[in-house]
C-alpha positions as a Python dict, from the first residue, in 0.01 Angstrom:
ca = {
    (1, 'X'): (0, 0, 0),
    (2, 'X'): (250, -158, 190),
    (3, 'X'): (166, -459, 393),
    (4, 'X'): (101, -380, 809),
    (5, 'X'): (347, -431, 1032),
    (6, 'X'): (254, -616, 1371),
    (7, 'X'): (361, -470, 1691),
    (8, 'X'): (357, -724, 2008),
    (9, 'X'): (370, -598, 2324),
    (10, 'X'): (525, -825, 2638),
    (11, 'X'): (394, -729, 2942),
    (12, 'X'): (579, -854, 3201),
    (13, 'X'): (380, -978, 3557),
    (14, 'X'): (660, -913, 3790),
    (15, 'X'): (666, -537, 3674),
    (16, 'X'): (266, -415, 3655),
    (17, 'X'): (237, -621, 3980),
    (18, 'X'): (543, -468, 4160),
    (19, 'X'): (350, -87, 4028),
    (20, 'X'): (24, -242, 4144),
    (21, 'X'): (176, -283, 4483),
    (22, 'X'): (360, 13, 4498),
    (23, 'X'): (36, 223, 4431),
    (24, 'X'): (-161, 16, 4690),
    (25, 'X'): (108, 129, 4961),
    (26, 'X'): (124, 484, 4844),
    (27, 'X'): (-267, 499, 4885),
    (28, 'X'): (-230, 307, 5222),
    (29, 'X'): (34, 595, 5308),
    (30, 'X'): (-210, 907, 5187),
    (31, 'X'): (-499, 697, 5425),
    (32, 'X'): (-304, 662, 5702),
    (33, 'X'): (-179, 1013, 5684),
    (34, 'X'): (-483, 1151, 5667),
    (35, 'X'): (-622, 994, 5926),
    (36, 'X'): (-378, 1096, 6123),
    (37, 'X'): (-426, 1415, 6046),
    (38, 'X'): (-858, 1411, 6106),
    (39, 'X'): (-692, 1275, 6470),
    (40, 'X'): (-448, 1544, 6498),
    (41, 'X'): (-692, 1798, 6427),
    (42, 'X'): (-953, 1625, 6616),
    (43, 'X'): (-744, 1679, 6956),
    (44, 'X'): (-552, 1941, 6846),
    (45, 'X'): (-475, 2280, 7077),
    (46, 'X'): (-674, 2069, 7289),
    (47, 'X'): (-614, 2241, 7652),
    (48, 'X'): (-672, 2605, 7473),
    (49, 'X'): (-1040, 2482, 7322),
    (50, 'X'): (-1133, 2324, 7665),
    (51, 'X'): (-1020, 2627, 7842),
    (52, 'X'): (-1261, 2855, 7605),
    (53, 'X'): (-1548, 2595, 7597),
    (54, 'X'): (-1568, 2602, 8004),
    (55, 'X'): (-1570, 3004, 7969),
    (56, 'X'): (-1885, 2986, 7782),
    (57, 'X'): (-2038, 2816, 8078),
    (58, 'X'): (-2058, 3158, 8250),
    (59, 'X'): (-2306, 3255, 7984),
    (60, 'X'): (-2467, 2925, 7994),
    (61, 'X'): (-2495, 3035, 8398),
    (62, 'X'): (-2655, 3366, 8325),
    (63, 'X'): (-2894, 3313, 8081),
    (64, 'X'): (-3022, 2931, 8154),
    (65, 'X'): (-3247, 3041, 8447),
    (66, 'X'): (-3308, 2813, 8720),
    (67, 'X'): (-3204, 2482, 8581),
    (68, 'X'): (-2864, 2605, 8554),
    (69, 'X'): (-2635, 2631, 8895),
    (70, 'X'): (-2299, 2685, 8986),
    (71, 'X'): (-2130, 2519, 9282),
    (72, 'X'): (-1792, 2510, 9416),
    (73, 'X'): (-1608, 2222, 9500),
    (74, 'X'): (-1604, 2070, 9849),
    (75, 'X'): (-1234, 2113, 9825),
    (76, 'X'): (-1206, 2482, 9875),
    (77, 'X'): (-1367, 2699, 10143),
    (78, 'X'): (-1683, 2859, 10000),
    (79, 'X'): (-1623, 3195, 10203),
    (80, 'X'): (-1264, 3196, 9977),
    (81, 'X'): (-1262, 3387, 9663),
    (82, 'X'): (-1108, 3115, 9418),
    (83, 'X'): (-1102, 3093, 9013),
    (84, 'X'): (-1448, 2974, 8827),
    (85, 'X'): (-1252, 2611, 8756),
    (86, 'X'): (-1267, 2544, 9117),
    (87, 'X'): (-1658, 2517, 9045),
    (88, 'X'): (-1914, 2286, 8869),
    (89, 'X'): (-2143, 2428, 8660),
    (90, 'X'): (-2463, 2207, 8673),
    (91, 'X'): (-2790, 2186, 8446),
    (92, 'X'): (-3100, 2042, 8596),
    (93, 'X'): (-3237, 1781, 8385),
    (94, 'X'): (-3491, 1592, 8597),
    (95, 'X'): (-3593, 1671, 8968),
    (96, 'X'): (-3603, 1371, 9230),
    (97, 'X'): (-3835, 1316, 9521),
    (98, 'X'): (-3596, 1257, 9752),
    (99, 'X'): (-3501, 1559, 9999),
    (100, 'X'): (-3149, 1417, 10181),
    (101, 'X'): (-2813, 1419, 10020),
    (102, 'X'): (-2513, 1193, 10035),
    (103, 'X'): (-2256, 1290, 10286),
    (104, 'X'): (-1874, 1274, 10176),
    (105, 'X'): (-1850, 911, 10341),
    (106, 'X'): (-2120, 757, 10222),
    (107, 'X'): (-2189, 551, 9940),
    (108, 'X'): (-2363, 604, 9627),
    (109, 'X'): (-2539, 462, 9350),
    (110, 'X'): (-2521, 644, 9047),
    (111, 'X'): (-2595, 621, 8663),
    (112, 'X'): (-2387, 847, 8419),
    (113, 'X'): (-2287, 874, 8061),
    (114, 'X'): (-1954, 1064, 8053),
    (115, 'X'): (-1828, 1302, 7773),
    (116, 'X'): (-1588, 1540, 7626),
    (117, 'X'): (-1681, 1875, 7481),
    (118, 'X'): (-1825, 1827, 7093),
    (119, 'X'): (-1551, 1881, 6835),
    (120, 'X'): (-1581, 1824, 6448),
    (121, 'X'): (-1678, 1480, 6453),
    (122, 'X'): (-1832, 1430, 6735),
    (123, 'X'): (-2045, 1707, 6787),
    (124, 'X'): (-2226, 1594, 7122),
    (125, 'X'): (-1897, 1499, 7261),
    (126, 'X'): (-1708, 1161, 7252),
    (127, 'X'): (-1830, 895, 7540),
    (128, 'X'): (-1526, 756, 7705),
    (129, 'X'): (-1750, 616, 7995),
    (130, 'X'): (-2178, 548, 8064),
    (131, 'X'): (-2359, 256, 8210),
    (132, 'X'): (-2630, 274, 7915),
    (133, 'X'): (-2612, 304, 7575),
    (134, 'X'): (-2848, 564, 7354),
    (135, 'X'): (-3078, 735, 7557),
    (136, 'X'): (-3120, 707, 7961),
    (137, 'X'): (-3375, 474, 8111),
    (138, 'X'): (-3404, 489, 8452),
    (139, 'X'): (-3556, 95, 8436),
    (140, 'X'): (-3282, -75, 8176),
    (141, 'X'): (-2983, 163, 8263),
    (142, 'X'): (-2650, 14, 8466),
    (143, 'X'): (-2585, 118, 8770),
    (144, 'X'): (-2223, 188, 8944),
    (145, 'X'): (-2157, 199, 9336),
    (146, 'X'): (-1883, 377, 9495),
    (147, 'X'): (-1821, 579, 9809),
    (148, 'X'): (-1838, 969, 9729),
    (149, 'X'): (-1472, 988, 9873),
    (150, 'X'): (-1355, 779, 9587),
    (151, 'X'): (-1489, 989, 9285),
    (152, 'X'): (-1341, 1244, 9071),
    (153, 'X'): (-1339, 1576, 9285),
    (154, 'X'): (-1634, 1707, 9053),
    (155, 'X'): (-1873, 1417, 9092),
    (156, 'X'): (-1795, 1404, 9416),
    (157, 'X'): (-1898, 1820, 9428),
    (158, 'X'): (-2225, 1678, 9220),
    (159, 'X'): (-2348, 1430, 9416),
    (160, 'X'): (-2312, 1623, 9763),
    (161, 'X'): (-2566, 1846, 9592),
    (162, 'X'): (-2838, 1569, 9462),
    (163, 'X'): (-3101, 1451, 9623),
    (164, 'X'): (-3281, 1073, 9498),
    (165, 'X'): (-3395, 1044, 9147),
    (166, 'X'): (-3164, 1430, 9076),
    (167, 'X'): (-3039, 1375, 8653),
    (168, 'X'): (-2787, 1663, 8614),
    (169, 'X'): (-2574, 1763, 8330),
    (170, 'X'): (-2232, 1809, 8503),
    (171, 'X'): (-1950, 2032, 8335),
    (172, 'X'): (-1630, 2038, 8534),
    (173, 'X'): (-1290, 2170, 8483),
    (174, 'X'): (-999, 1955, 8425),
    (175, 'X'): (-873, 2083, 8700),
    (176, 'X'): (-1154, 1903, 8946),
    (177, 'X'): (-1162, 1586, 8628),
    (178, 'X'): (-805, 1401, 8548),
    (179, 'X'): (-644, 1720, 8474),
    (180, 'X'): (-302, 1781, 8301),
    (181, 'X'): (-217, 1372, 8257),
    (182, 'X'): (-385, 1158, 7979),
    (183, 'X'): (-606, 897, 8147),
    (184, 'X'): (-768, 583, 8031),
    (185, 'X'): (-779, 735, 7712),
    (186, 'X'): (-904, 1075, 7803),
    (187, 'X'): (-690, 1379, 7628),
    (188, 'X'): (-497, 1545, 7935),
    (189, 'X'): (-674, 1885, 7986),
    (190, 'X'): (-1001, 1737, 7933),
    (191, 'X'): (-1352, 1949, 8037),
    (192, 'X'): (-1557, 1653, 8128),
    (193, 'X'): (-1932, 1630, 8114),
    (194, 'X'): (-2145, 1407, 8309),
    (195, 'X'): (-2517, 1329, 8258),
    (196, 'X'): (-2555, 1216, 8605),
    (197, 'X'): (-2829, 1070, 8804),
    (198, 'X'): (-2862, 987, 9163),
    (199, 'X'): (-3041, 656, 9242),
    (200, 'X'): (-2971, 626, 9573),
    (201, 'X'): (-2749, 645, 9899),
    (202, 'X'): (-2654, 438, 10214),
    (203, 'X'): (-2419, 535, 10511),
    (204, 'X'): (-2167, 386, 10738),
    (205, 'X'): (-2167, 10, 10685),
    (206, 'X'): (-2533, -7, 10503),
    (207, 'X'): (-2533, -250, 10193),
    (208, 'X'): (-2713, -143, 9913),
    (209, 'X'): (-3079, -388, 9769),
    (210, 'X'): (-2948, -523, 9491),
    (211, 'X'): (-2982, -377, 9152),
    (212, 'X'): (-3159, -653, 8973),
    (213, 'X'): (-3440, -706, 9229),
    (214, 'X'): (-3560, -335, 9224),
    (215, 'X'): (-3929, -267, 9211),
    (216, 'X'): (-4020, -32, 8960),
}
């Protein structure tokens, strides 16, 4: 037999590190792209899906019994036939005590945890605004004060409506939200929905008791 012959191989750093890193930014590229494209999809025909999901409110209206109630915006004159996304559509959650509401001058206190509709991953709807976190408490939740004049068109609808200790699930048009124009991060065309509560009102120049020295 004839003797072996010995084959040495020189690997050369510079090269398998220059692949190495070549691979690592290809993989960085597929990443990237696909996240862009979970985004993309995430948003995308976005006016068209938040134009079908406030159809289905009409159904929502029709077979959700009491707690469910639609209610036009102060805006427009109720005796005025107008198109359902000049309305709020409104589910009852909890029922105050109280049995005045706010006027459109006055100032209220309110808690609220804000929404978009639920897409692919997030089906319960991305937050883009609350003054809790998890679930509401009506003892450890924030609170935000602000005269009704000075709120979105459809909160401002809402709150005309509540009476003290009132927790509504708000669904309002873009149209009555921060309609056609991205804003602070909301998608332009945006059906917004409000868990909303109403902890209390004051008129004219009253000051609200501070939040922190509540009895509960």
């Amino acid at each position: 037999m004839g003797s072996k012959t010995s084959i040495h191989v020189t690997r050369h750093p510079s090269l398998w590190q220059g692949l190495g890193g070549l691979l690592l930014l290809l993989l960085f590229a597929v990443s990237c792209s696909e996240s862009d494209d979970e985004e993309a999809d995430e948003f995308g025909n976005w006016q068209a899906r938040n134009e079908a999901y406030f159809a289905t409110l009409e159904d929502s209206l029709s077979r959700g019994g009491s707690a469910w109630r639609k209610i036009k915006t102060f805006t427009k004159d109720e005796k005025t036939a107008t198109a359902n996304t000049d309305y709020i559509y409104i589910k009852v959650l909890e029922q105050g005590s109280g049995t005045a509401s706010p006027l459109y001058t006055d100032s209220v206190r309110i808690s609220y945890c804000g929404r978009l509709i639920p897409t692919v991953n997030y089906p319960e709807g991305s937050v883009f605004d609350a003054t809790y976190e998890g679930s509401y408490s009506a003892s450890t939740t924030g609170v935000v004060d602000n005269v009704v004049n000075n709120l979105r068109d459809g909160v401002a609808t809402a709150v005309q409506h509540m009476h003290v200790g009132d927790r509504w699930r708000v669904f309002m048009s873009y149209q009555l939200g921060y309609g056609t124009t991205e804003t602070l991060g909301i998608p332009a065309y945006s059906v917004l929905i409000f868990d909303l509560t109403l902890l209390d009102f004051v008129s004219g120049s009253e000051s609200f008791t501070p939040w922190g020295s509540r009895q509960w």
